[in-house]
Coordinates of C-alpha atoms and ligand atoms in Angstrom, one line a residue:
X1 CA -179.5 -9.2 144.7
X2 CA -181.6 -6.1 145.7
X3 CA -183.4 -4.5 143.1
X4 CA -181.9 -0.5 142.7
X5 CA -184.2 2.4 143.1
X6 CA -183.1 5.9 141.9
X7 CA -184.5 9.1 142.1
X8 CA -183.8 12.6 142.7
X9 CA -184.6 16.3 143.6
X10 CA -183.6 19.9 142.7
X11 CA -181.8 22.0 144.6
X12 CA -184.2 25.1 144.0
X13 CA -186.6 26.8 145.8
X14 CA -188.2 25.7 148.7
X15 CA -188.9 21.8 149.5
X16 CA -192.9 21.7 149.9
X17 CA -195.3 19.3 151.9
X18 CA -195.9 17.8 148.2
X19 CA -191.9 16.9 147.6
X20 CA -192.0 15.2 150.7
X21 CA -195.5 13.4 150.1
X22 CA -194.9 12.6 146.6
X23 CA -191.9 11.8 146.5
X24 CA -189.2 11.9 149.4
X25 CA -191.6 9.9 151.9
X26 CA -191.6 6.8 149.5
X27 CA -187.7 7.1 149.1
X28 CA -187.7 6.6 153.1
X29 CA -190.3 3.4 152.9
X30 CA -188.4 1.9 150.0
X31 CA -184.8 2.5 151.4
X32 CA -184.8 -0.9 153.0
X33 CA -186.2 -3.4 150.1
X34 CA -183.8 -2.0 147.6
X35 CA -180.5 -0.6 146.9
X36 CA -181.1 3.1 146.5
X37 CA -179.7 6.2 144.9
X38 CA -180.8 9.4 145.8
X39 CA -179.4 12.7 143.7
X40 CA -179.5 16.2 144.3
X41 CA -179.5 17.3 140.6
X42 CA -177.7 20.3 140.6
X43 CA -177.2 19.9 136.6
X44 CA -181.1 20.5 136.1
X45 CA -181.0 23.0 138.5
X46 CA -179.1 25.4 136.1
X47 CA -181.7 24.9 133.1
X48 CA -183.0 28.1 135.0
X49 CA -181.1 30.6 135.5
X50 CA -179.9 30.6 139.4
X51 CA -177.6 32.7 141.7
X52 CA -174.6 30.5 142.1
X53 CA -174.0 31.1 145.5
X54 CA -177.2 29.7 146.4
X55 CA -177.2 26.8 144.1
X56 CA -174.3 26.0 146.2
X57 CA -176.0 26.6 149.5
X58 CA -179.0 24.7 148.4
X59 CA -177.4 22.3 147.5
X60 CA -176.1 21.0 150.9
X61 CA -179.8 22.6 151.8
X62 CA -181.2 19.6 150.5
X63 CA -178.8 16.6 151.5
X64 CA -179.4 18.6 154.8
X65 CA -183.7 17.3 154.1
X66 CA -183.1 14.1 152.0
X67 CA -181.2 13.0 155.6
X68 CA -183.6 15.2 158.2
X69 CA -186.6 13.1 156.0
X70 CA -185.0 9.8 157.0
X71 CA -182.9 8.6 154.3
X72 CA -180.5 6.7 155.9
X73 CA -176.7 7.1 154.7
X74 CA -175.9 3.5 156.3
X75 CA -178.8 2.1 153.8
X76 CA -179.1 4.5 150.8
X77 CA -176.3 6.3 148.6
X78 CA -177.0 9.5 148.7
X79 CA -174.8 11.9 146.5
X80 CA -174.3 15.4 144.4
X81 CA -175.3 14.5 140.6
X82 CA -172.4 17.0 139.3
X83 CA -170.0 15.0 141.7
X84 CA -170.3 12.3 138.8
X85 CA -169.2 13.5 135.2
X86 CA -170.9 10.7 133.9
X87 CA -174.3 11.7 134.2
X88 CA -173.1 14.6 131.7
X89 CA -171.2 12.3 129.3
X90 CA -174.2 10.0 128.8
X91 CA -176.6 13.1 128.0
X92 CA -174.8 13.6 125.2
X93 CA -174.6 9.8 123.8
X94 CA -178.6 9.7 124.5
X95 CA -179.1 13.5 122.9
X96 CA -178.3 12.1 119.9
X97 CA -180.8 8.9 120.0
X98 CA -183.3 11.1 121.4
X99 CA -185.8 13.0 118.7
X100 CA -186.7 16.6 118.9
X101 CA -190.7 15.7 118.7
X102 CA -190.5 13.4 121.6
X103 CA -188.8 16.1 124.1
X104 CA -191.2 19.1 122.1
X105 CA -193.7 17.1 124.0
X106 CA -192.8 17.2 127.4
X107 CA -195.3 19.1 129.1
X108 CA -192.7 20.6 131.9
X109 CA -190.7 21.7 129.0
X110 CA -193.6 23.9 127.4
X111 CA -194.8 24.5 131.2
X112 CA -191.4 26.3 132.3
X113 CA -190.0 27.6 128.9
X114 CA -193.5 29.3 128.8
X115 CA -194.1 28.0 125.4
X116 CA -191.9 30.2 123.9
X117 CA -188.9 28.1 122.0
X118 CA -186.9 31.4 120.5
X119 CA -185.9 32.0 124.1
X120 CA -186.0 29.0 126.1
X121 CA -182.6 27.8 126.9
X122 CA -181.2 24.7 125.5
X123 CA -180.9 22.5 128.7
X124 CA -184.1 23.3 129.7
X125 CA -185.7 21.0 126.3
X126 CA -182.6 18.5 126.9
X127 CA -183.3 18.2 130.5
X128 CA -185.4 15.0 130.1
X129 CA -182.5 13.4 128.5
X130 CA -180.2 14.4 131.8
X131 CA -183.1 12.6 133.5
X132 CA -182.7 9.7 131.7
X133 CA -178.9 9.5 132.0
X134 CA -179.6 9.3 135.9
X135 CA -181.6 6.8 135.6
X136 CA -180.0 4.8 133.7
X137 CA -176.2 4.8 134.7
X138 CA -177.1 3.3 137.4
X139 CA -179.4 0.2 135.8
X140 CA -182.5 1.5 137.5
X141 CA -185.6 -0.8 138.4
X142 CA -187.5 1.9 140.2
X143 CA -187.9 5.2 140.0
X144 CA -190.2 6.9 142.9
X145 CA -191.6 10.1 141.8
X146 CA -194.8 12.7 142.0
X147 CA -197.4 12.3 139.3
X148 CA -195.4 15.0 137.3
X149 CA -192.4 13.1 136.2
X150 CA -194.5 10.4 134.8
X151 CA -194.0 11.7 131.0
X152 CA -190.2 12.4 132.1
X153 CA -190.3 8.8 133.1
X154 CA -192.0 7.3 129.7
X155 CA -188.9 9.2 127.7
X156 CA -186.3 7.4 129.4
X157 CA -187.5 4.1 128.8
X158 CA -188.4 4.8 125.3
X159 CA -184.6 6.1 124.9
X160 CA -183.5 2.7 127.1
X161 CA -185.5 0.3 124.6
X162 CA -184.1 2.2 121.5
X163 CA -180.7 2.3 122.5
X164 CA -180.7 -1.6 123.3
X165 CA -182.5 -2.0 119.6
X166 CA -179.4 -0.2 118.1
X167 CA -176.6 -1.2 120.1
X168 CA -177.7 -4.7 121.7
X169 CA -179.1 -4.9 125.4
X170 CA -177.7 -2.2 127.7
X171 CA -179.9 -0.7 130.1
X172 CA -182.3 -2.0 132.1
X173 CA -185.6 -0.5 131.3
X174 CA -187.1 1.3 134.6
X175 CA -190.8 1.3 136.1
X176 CA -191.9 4.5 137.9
X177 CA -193.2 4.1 140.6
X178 CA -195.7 6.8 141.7
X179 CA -197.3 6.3 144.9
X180 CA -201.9 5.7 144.7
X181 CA -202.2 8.8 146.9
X182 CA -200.4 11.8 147.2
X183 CA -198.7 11.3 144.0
X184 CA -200.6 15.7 142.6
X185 CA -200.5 17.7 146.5
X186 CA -202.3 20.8 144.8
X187 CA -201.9 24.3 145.5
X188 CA -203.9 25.2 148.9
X189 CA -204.5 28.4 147.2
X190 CA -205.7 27.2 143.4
X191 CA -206.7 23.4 143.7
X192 CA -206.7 23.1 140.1
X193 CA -202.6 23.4 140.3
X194 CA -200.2 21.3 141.5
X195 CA -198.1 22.5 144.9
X196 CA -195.2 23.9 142.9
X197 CA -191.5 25.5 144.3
X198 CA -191.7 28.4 142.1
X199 CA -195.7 29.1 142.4
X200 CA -195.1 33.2 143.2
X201 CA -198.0 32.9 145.7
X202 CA -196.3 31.4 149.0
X203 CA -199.6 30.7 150.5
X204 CA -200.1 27.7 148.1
X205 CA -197.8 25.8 149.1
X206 CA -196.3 24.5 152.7
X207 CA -192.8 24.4 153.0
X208 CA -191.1 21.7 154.8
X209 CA -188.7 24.6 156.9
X210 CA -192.2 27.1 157.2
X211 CA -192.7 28.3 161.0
X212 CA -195.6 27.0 162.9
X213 CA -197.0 30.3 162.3
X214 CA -196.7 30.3 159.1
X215 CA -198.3 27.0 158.2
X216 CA -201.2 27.1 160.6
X217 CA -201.9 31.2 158.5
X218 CA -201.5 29.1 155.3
X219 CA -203.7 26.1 156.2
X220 CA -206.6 28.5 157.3
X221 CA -206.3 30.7 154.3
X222 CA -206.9 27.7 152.1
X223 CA -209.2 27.7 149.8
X224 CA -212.3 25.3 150.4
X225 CA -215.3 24.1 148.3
X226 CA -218.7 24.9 148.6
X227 CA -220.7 22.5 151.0
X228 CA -219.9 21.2 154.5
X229 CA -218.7 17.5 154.5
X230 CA -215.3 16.5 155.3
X231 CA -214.9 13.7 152.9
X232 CA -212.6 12.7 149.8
X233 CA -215.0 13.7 147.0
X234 CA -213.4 14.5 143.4
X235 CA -216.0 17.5 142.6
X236 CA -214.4 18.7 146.1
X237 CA -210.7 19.0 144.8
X238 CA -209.7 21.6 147.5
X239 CA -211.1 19.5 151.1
X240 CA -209.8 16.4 148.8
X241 CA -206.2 17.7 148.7
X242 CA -206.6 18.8 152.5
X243 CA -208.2 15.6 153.7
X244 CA -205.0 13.6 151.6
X245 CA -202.7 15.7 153.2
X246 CA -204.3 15.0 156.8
X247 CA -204.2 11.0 155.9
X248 CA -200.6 10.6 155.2
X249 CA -199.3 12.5 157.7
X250 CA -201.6 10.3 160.4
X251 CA -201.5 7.3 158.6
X252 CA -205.0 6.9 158.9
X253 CA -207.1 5.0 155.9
X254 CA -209.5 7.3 154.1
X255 CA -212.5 6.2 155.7
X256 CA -211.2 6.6 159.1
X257 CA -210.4 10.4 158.0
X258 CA -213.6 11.1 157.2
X259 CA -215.1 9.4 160.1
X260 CA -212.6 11.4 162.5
X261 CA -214.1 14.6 161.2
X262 CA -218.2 13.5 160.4
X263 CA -220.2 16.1 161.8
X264 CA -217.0 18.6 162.3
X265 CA -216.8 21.9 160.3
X266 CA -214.3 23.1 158.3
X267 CA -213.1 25.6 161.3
X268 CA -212.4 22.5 163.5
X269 CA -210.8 20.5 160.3
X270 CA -208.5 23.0 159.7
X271 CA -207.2 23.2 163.0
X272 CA -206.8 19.4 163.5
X273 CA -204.7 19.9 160.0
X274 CA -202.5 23.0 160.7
X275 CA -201.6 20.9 164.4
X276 CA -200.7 17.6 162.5
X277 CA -198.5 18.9 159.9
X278 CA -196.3 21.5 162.8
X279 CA -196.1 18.3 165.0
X280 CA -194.7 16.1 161.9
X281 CA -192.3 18.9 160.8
X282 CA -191.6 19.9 164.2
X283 CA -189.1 17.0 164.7
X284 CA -187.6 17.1 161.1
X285 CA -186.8 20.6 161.2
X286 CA -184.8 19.6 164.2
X287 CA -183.0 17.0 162.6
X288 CA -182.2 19.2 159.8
X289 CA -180.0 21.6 161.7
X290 CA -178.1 18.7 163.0
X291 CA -176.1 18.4 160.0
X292 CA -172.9 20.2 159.6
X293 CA -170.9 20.7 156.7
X294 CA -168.3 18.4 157.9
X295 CA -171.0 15.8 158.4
X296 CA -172.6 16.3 155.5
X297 CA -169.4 15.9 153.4
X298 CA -168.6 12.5 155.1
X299 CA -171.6 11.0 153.6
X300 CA -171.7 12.9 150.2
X301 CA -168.1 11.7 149.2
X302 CA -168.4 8.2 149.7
X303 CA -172.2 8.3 148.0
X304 CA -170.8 10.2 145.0
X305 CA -167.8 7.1 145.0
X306 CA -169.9 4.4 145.3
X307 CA -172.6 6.3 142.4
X308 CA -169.3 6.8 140.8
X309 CA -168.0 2.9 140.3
X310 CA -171.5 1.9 139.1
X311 CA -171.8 4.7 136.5
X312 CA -168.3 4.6 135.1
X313 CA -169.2 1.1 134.3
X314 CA -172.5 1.7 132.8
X315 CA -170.5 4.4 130.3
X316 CA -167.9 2.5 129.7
X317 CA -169.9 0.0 128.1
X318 CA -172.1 2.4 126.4
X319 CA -169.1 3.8 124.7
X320 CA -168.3 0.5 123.5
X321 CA -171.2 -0.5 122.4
X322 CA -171.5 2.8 119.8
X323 CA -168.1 2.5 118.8
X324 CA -165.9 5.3 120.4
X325 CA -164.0 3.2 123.1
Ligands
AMP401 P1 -188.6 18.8 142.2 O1 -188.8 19.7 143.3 O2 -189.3 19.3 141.0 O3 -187.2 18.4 142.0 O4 -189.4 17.5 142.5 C1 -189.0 16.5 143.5 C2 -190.0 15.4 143.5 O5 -191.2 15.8 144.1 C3 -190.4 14.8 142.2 O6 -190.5 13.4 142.3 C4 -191.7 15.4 141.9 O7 -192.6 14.5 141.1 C5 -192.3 15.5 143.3 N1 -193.3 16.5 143.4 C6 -193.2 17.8 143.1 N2 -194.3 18.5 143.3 C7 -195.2 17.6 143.8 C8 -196.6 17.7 144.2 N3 -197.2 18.9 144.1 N4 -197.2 16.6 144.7 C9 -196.6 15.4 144.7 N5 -195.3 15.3 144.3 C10 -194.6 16.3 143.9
LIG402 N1 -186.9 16.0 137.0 C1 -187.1 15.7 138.4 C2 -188.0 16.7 139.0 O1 -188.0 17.9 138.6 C3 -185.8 15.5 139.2 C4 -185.0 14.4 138.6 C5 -183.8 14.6 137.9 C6 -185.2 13.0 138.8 N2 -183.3 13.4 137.6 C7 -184.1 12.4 138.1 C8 -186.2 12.3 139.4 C9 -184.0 11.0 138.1 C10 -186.1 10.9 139.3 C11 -185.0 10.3 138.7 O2 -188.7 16.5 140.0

């Protein structure tokens, strides 16, 4: 039997070169070694505050990229995280195995409630445990993600290996998976940052559905480091970040990157870079437009069925084993 990936996106903002990099890229190269589940979490989309409308736009937004990226319906179960009630009936079972220090820790908690607890909502400091309850409905052995989710990850299988202490062996306890290179894209304005969706300064980030235009104004805006080399040098975080960017997209191996640019300037690098990243997204912007709604809900029904019968049974069992079915 095929080992089972999940993993999952929000339905926010814009996708960025870094979702796709980090995360979404690996999601594509694993599809055909394991069985995988890919979710558009529209549950931990609401743990700040959105326009409903356009949750439900963006939704469909993003099957619309999980599919233009290459993640094939015919190989991978791709599905709408609210079309299956369990995810939100397992939250609940884990929130109350789950310890208020261990999710006060979670840096993307303090990160996005802007360390102030009195207003910070209440899903937004439970949101790890909705992680976790994707992951493991669903008996996960792999979960691909960016560098960020890493703590995220380290939650759910603490909450996995206490659960199957208390209740007798459940859940299979998953391994992230977080890919050597690419797994931080910084900001192209502030290479301290990670690329983020809700960074207020568009220039630091590249969105997957940004005009030629607009990328090749972002890429030369960057900001660079002081000296001249092309090369992947730590105490050079801002050509490092370009240069990683440049590789992944070309497939190239580091040290035929910086051989490809020796003697070049930044001038020339930056132009190489703007024209590889429009010709990569070139081709999927055209394959996102070539998904209808009626297409779109031919695969999301069946994915949300199939998630569906795995999850129910996953619960079901979980219910048992605490003593309320
Ligand atoms: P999100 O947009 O927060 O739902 O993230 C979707 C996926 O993209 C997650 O696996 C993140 O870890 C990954 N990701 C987000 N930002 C970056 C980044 N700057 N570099 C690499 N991966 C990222
Ligand atoms: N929290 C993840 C993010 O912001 C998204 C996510 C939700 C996820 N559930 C998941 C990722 C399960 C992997 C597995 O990027």
């Amino acid at each position: 039997m095929k080992k089972r990936i999940f993993s999952g996106a929000q339905p926010t903002g814009q996708l960025h070169i870094g979702n796709y990099l980090g995360a979404l890229k690996n999601w594509v190269a694993l599809q055909d070694e394991y069985e995988s589940f890919y979710c558009i979490v529209n549950l931990h989309a609401i743990t700040l505050p959105q326009n409903p409308k356009v949750l439900r736009q963006k939704t469909l937004d993003l099957a619309r990229i999980y599919l233009a990226a290459g993640i094939d319906p015919e190989k991978s179960t791709i599905f709408i995280q609210s079309d299956v009630p369990e995810h939100a009936e397992l939250t609940w079972i884990l929130s109350c195995i789950a310890r208020m220090g261990e999710l006060e820790r979670m840096t993307q908690y303090k990160d996005k409630g802007k360390g102030n607890s009195e207003r910070a909502g209440v899903g937004l400091f439970t949101y790890p445990v909705l992680m976790a309850s994707d992951i493991l409905l669903y008996q996960t052995d792999l979960v691909p993600v960016g560098q960020d989710q890493k703590q995220h990850l380290e939650l759910t299988r603490d909450l996995a290996e206490r659960f199957n202490r208390d209740f007798g062996e459940t859940f299979t306890i998953p391994e992230p998976f977080i890919p050597p290179v690419g797994a931080n894209i910084l900001s192209l304005q502030e290479p301290t940052k990670k690329m983020s969706k809700s960074d207020e300064n568009a220039n630091g980030s590249i969105f997957l559905l940004d005009d030629a235009d607009t990328i090749t104004k972002k890429i030369k805006r960057a900001v660079t480091d002081s000296g001249t080399e092309i090369n992947f040098d730590d105490s050079r975080p801002a050509i490092k970040n370009l240069l990683t960017i440049f590789q992944l997209l070309t497939g190239k191996s580091a040290s035929e990157c910086e051989t490809h640019f020796a003697g070049k300037g930044y001038g020339h690098f930056k132009t190489e870079l703007a024209e590889t990243v429009v010709e990569f997204l070139r081709p999927f912007q055209d394959r996102v437009k070539e998904f209808d709604d009626a297409a779109l809900d031919a695969i999301l029904k069946p994915g949300a069925e199939k998630a569906r019968s795995i999850a129910s049974d996953t619960l079901k069992s979980v219910y048992k084993k605490v003593g309320i079915a």
